[in-house]
Coordinates of C-alpha atoms in Angstrom, one line a residue:
X646 CA 88.3 128.3 89.9
X647 CA 86.1 127.1 87.1
X648 CA 87.5 124.3 85.0
X649 CA 87.6 124.6 81.2
X650 CA 86.1 122.2 78.8
X651 CA 88.1 118.9 79.2
X652 CA 88.2 118.5 75.4
X653 CA 90.3 121.7 75.2
X654 CA 92.9 120.3 77.7
X655 CA 93.4 116.7 76.5
X656 CA 96.7 115.5 75.1
X657 CA 97.3 115.9 71.4
X658 CA 96.1 113.1 69.3
X659 CA 98.8 110.4 68.8
X660 CA 100.3 110.6 65.4
X661 CA 102.3 107.7 63.9
X662 CA 105.9 108.6 63.6
X663 CA 108.6 107.2 61.3
X664 CA 110.8 104.5 62.8
X665 CA 113.8 106.5 61.6
X666 CA 112.7 109.4 63.7
X667 CA 112.3 107.2 66.8
X668 CA 115.8 105.8 66.3
X669 CA 117.3 109.3 66.1
X670 CA 115.3 110.6 69.0
X671 CA 116.2 107.7 71.3
X672 CA 119.7 106.9 70.2
X673 CA 119.1 103.5 68.7
X674 CA 120.7 101.7 65.8
X675 CA 117.9 101.1 63.3
X676 CA 118.1 98.1 61.0
X677 CA 115.2 98.1 58.6
X678 CA 113.0 100.5 56.7
X679 CA 113.1 104.0 58.3
X680 CA 109.7 104.9 56.9
X681 CA 107.8 102.3 58.9
X682 CA 105.3 103.9 61.2
X683 CA 104.4 102.7 64.7
X684 CA 101.4 103.9 66.7
X685 CA 101.3 101.7 69.7
X686 CA 103.1 99.1 71.8
X687 CA 102.4 95.4 72.2
X688 CA 103.9 92.1 73.3
X689 CA 105.9 90.0 70.9
X690 CA 103.1 87.4 70.8
X691 CA 100.3 89.9 70.1
X692 CA 101.9 92.7 68.2
X693 CA 100.4 93.8 64.8
X694 CA 101.9 95.6 61.9
X695 CA 101.4 99.0 63.6
X696 CA 103.0 98.0 66.9
X697 CA 106.4 98.3 68.5
X698 CA 107.5 95.5 70.9
X699 CA 110.7 94.7 72.8
X700 CA 112.8 91.8 74.0
X701 CA 114.5 92.3 77.4
X702 CA 114.4 88.7 78.8
X703 CA 115.7 85.5 77.4
X704 CA 112.4 83.9 78.5
X705 CA 110.7 85.4 75.4
X706 CA 113.4 84.8 72.9
X707 CA 111.4 81.9 71.2
X708 CA 108.6 84.4 70.4
X709 CA 110.9 86.8 68.5
X710 CA 111.2 84.9 65.1
X711 CA 107.4 84.7 64.7
X712 CA 106.4 88.1 66.0
X713 CA 104.4 90.3 63.6
X714 CA 105.6 93.6 65.3
X715 CA 106.5 96.4 63.0
X716 CA 109.7 96.7 64.9
X717 CA 111.3 95.3 68.0
X718 CA 113.6 97.0 70.5
X719 CA 116.3 94.6 71.5
X720 CA 120.0 94.0 72.3
X721 CA 122.7 93.4 69.7
X722 CA 122.9 89.7 70.4
X723 CA 119.3 89.2 69.2
X724 CA 119.4 91.6 66.3
X725 CA 119.6 88.8 63.6
X726 CA 116.8 86.8 65.0
X727 CA 113.9 89.2 64.3
X728 CA 111.9 88.8 61.1
X729 CA 111.4 92.6 60.7
X730 CA 112.9 95.9 61.6
X731 CA 114.8 96.3 64.9
X732 CA 116.0 99.1 67.1
X733 CA 119.2 98.0 68.7
X734 CA 119.8 99.4 72.2
X735 CA 122.2 98.6 75.0
X736 CA 119.2 98.8 77.4
X737 CA 116.2 97.6 75.5
X738 CA 113.7 97.8 78.3
X739 CA 114.6 101.4 79.2
X740 CA 114.5 102.4 75.5
X741 CA 111.1 100.7 75.1
X742 CA 109.8 102.6 78.2
X743 CA 110.8 106.0 76.7
X744 CA 109.2 105.2 73.4
X745 CA 106.0 103.8 75.0
X746 CA 105.7 107.0 77.1
X747 CA 105.5 109.0 73.8
X748 CA 103.1 106.6 72.1
X749 CA 100.8 106.3 75.1
X750 CA 101.1 109.7 77.0
X751 CA 99.3 110.3 80.3
X752 CA 96.0 112.1 79.6
X753 CA 96.3 115.8 80.3
X754 CA 94.2 116.9 83.3
X755 CA 92.4 120.2 82.8
X756 CA 93.7 123.0 85.1
X757 CA 91.4 124.4 87.7
X758 CA 89.3 123.3 90.6
X759 CA 86.3 121.0 90.1
X760 CA 83.0 122.5 91.5
X761 CA 82.5 119.3 93.5
X762 CA 85.8 119.6 95.3
X763 CA 86.4 121.3 98.7
X764 CA 89.3 123.7 98.9
X765 CA 89.9 125.6 102.2
X766 CA 90.4 129.4 101.7
X767 CA 93.7 129.1 103.6
X768 CA 95.1 126.5 101.0
X769 CA 97.4 127.6 98.2
X770 CA 96.5 126.0 94.9
X771 CA 98.5 127.0 91.8
X772 CA 96.1 128.1 88.9
X773 CA 97.7 125.5 86.6
X774 CA 97.0 122.6 89.0
X775 CA 94.1 120.3 88.5
X776 CA 91.8 119.4 91.5
X777 CA 89.3 116.7 90.7
X778 CA 85.7 116.0 92.0
X779 CA 85.3 115.3 95.7
X780 CA 88.9 116.1 96.4
X781 CA 89.6 117.9 99.7
X782 CA 92.4 120.4 100.2
X783 CA 92.8 121.4 103.8
X784 CA 94.0 124.7 105.3
X785 CA 97.7 125.3 104.9
X786 CA 98.1 122.8 102.1
X787 CA 100.0 123.8 99.0
X788 CA 99.4 122.4 95.5
X789 CA 102.2 123.2 93.0
X790 CA 102.2 124.2 89.3
X791 CA 100.7 121.5 87.0
X792 CA 100.1 119.1 89.9
X793 CA 97.1 116.8 89.7
X794 CA 94.9 115.9 92.7
X795 CA 92.6 113.1 91.6
X796 CA 89.0 112.4 92.5
X797 CA 88.4 111.8 96.2
X798 CA 92.0 112.6 97.2
X799 CA 92.7 114.3 100.5
X800 CA 95.5 116.7 101.1
X801 CA 95.7 117.5 104.8
X802 CA 97.1 120.4 106.8
X803 CA 100.6 121.6 106.0
X804 CA 101.0 119.1 103.1
X805 CA 102.8 120.2 100.0
X806 CA 102.3 118.6 96.5
X807 CA 105.2 119.5 94.2
X808 CA 105.3 120.8 90.7
X809 CA 103.9 118.2 88.2
X810 CA 103.1 115.6 90.9
X811 CA 100.1 113.4 90.5
X812 CA 97.8 112.0 93.2
X813 CA 95.5 109.4 91.8
X814 CA 92.0 108.8 93.1
X815 CA 91.4 108.4 96.8
X816 CA 95.0 109.1 97.9
X817 CA 95.3 110.4 101.4
X818 CA 98.1 112.8 102.6
X819 CA 97.3 113.1 106.3
X820 CA 99.4 115.9 107.7
X821 CA 102.8 117.5 107.2
X822 CA 103.6 115.5 104.0
X823 CA 105.9 117.0 101.4
X824 CA 105.9 115.5 97.9
X825 CA 108.6 116.4 95.4
X826 CA 108.3 117.4 91.8
X827 CA 106.8 114.8 89.4
X828 CA 106.1 112.3 92.1
X829 CA 103.2 109.9 91.5
X830 CA 101.1 108.4 94.2
X831 CA 98.6 105.7 93.1
X832 CA 95.0 105.1 94.4
X833 CA 94.4 104.2 98.0
X834 CA 97.9 105.0 99.3
X835 CA 98.0 106.7 102.7
X836 CA 101.0 108.8 103.6
X837 CA 101.5 110.5 107.0
X838 CA 99.3 108.3 109.2
X839 CA 100.5 107.8 112.8
X840 CA 103.3 105.3 113.3
X841 CA 102.9 102.3 115.6
X842 CA 104.1 104.1 118.7
X843 CA 102.8 102.6 122.0
X844 CA 104.3 102.4 125.5
X845 CA 103.2 99.7 128.0
X846 CA 102.0 100.8 131.4
X847 CA 100.5 99.0 134.4
X848 CA 97.0 99.7 133.0
X849 CA 97.7 98.8 129.4
X850 CA 99.1 100.5 126.2
X851 CA 99.7 104.3 126.1
X852 CA 99.7 105.9 122.7
X853 CA 102.9 107.8 122.0
X854 CA 102.2 111.0 120.0
X855 CA 103.6 110.9 116.4
X856 CA 104.6 114.5 115.7
X857 CA 107.0 114.1 112.7
X858 CA 106.1 114.4 109.1
X859 CA 107.0 112.7 105.8
X860 CA 109.4 114.0 103.2
X861 CA 109.3 112.5 99.7
X862 CA 111.7 113.5 97.0
X863 CA 111.4 114.2 93.3
X864 CA 110.4 111.6 90.7
X865 CA 109.2 109.0 93.3
X866 CA 106.4 106.5 92.5
X867 CA 104.3 105.0 95.2
X868 CA 102.0 102.1 94.5
X869 CA 98.3 101.5 95.3
X870 CA 97.3 100.9 98.9
X871 CA 100.9 101.4 100.2
X872 CA 101.3 103.1 103.5
X873 CA 104.1 105.4 104.7
X874 CA 103.8 106.5 108.3
X875 CA 104.8 109.9 109.7
X876 CA 107.9 110.2 111.9
X877 CA 107.5 109.8 115.7
X878 CA 109.6 113.0 116.3
X879 CA 111.6 113.6 113.1
X880 CA 110.4 113.0 109.6
X881 CA 110.1 109.7 107.6
X882 CA 112.2 110.3 104.5
X883 CA 111.9 108.8 100.9
X884 CA 114.7 110.2 98.7
X885 CA 114.6 111.1 95.0
X886 CA 113.8 108.4 92.4
X887 CA 112.5 105.7 94.8
X888 CA 110.0 103.2 93.4
X889 CA 107.6 101.5 95.9
X890 CA 105.1 99.0 94.6
X891 CA 101.6 98.3 95.8
X892 CA 100.8 97.1 99.3
X893 CA 104.1 98.0 100.9
X894 CA 104.4 99.3 104.5
X895 CA 107.0 101.9 105.5
X896 CA 107.0 102.5 109.3
X897 CA 107.8 105.7 111.2
X898 CA 111.3 107.3 110.9
X899 CA 112.4 105.0 108.1
X900 CA 114.9 106.6 105.7
X901 CA 115.0 105.2 102.1
X902 CA 117.9 106.2 99.9
X903 CA 117.7 107.5 96.4
X904 CA 116.6 105.1 93.6
X905 CA 115.9 102.2 95.8
X906 CA 113.1 99.9 94.6
X907 CA 110.6 97.8 96.6
X908 CA 108.3 95.2 95.1
X909 CA 104.8 94.4 96.5
X910 CA 104.3 93.6 100.1
X911 CA 107.7 94.7 101.4
X912 CA 107.5 95.8 105.0
X913 CA 110.1 98.0 106.7
X914 CA 110.0 98.4 110.5
X915 CA 110.6 101.7 112.3
X916 CA 113.8 103.7 112.3
X917 CA 115.5 101.5 109.6
X918 CA 117.9 103.3 107.3
X919 CA 118.2 101.9 103.8
X920 CA 120.9 103.1 101.4
X921 CA 120.7 104.1 97.7
X922 CA 120.0 101.8 94.8
X923 CA 118.9 98.9 96.9
X924 CA 116.3 96.4 95.7
X925 CA 113.8 94.5 97.7
X926 CA 111.9 91.6 96.1
X927 CA 108.3 90.8 97.0
X928 CA 107.4 90.2 100.6
X929 CA 110.9 91.0 101.8
X930 CA 111.2 92.8 105.2
X931 CA 113.4 94.6 107.7
X932 CA 113.3 94.6 111.4
X933 CA 113.6 98.1 113.1
X934 CA 116.6 100.2 114.0
X935 CA 119.0 98.7 111.5
X936 CA 121.1 100.1 108.7
X937 CA 121.5 98.7 105.2
X938 CA 124.3 100.1 103.0
X939 CA 124.0 101.1 99.4
X940 CA 123.6 98.6 96.5
X941 CA 122.0 95.8 98.5
X942 CA 119.6 93.3 96.9
X943 CA 117.2 91.4 99.2
X944 CA 115.4 88.4 97.7
X945 CA 111.8 87.6 98.0
X946 CA 110.4 86.8 101.5
X947 CA 113.8 87.3 103.1
X948 CA 113.9 89.2 106.4
X949 CA 116.9 91.4 107.2
X950 CA 117.4 91.2 111.0
X951 CA 120.8 93.0 111.4
X952 CA 122.9 95.7 109.8
X953 CA 124.2 95.0 106.3
X954 CA 127.5 96.8 105.6
X955 CA 128.6 95.1 102.4
X956 CA 126.8 95.5 99.0
X957 CA 125.6 92.3 97.5
X958 CA 122.6 89.9 97.2
X959 CA 121.0 88.6 100.4
X960 CA 118.5 85.7 100.5
X961 CA 116.8 83.7 103.2
X962 CA 113.5 82.3 102.0
X963 CA 112.3 78.7 101.3
X964 CA 111.0 77.9 97.8
X965 CA 107.8 75.9 97.3
X966 CA 108.1 72.1 97.0
X967 CA 105.9 69.1 97.4
X968 CA 104.1 69.1 100.8
X969 CA 105.3 65.6 101.8
X970 CA 109.0 66.7 101.1
X971 CA 108.5 69.8 103.2
X972 CA 107.0 67.8 106.0
X973 CA 110.0 65.5 106.0
X974 CA 112.3 68.5 106.1
X975 CA 110.4 70.1 109.0
X976 CA 110.7 66.8 111.0
X977 CA 114.4 66.9 110.4
X978 CA 114.7 70.5 111.6
X979 CA 112.9 69.6 114.8
X980 CA 115.6 66.9 115.5
X981 CA 118.5 69.3 115.0
X982 CA 118.9 70.2 118.7
X983 CA 119.0 66.5 119.7
X984 CA 121.5 65.8 116.9
X985 CA 123.7 68.7 117.9
X986 CA 123.8 67.4 121.5
X987 CA 124.8 63.9 120.3
X988 CA 127.6 65.5 118.2
X989 CA 128.9 67.5 121.1
X990 CA 128.9 64.4 123.3
X991 CA 130.8 62.4 120.7
X992 CA 133.4 65.2 120.3
X993 CA 134.0 65.2 124.0
X994 CA 134.5 61.5 123.9

């Protein structure tokens, strides 16, 4: 399919919109001139008179009184501290995100298949989908309506890309991967590679065939250079609305519940089952074959080594401190066994 002129398929030019219209559209309480126009978003410190900003953390409260933003999205408790117009919202960050998506929309990808791509005749590509240069679509692959396959991306055999989903440049879907509607996969991610399945024999390691696939739900976002392995026998599953940051590792047969979020460098070992609405901070991890219930928060660098059956916040990492203090603490740790033996002896006495 020949692609049309990209100029004809780009997003409509952004037009400034009245602040009053923004407030009505996003359900905010406007305090200020409704005829103010905003055309972009910016931080409190760097916003100009045409920019919208937000306050969602007390760490930036001191910047609010001196901000030059045309308007600020914030909570009721800070409404009187801003020098200009405000949009009062019970969830300022979410409201800001919705407005920012309107002010800075994703560029529209032109429908059709780029002449420099390779699409197998046995693939099924919807006419409204966009396939970029050097992309490869293998036999048996299916690309849904309005989906985008970026430059250099690979969609392997029996993979399915849902309606409105977007694969950025150089994404790899290896085999038997299903992506739901509107799911976004960022550059360099590899989904469906073999899991780490090996059996020891007298002569060394024996590779265990990985024959499962990967099922990813609707409205999921997967970060750059993240890897999600295929299942060993059954599928690896990522449910709807999950957010996975860059450089994360999801091993074979893991099941991640809906709307769970994982920050950068989280690693989850094989056959772990994670509930809904969980949150994992950076570099947190899970050993394999455990279950984590819904609504669990795991702090940065903590490792979950057994089942969690009660919602809550779980931590286990050491924070940085002066090297000499850390060395002294380590020396004490090494003496704990001897100290425990002395205590037991004293208790017996």
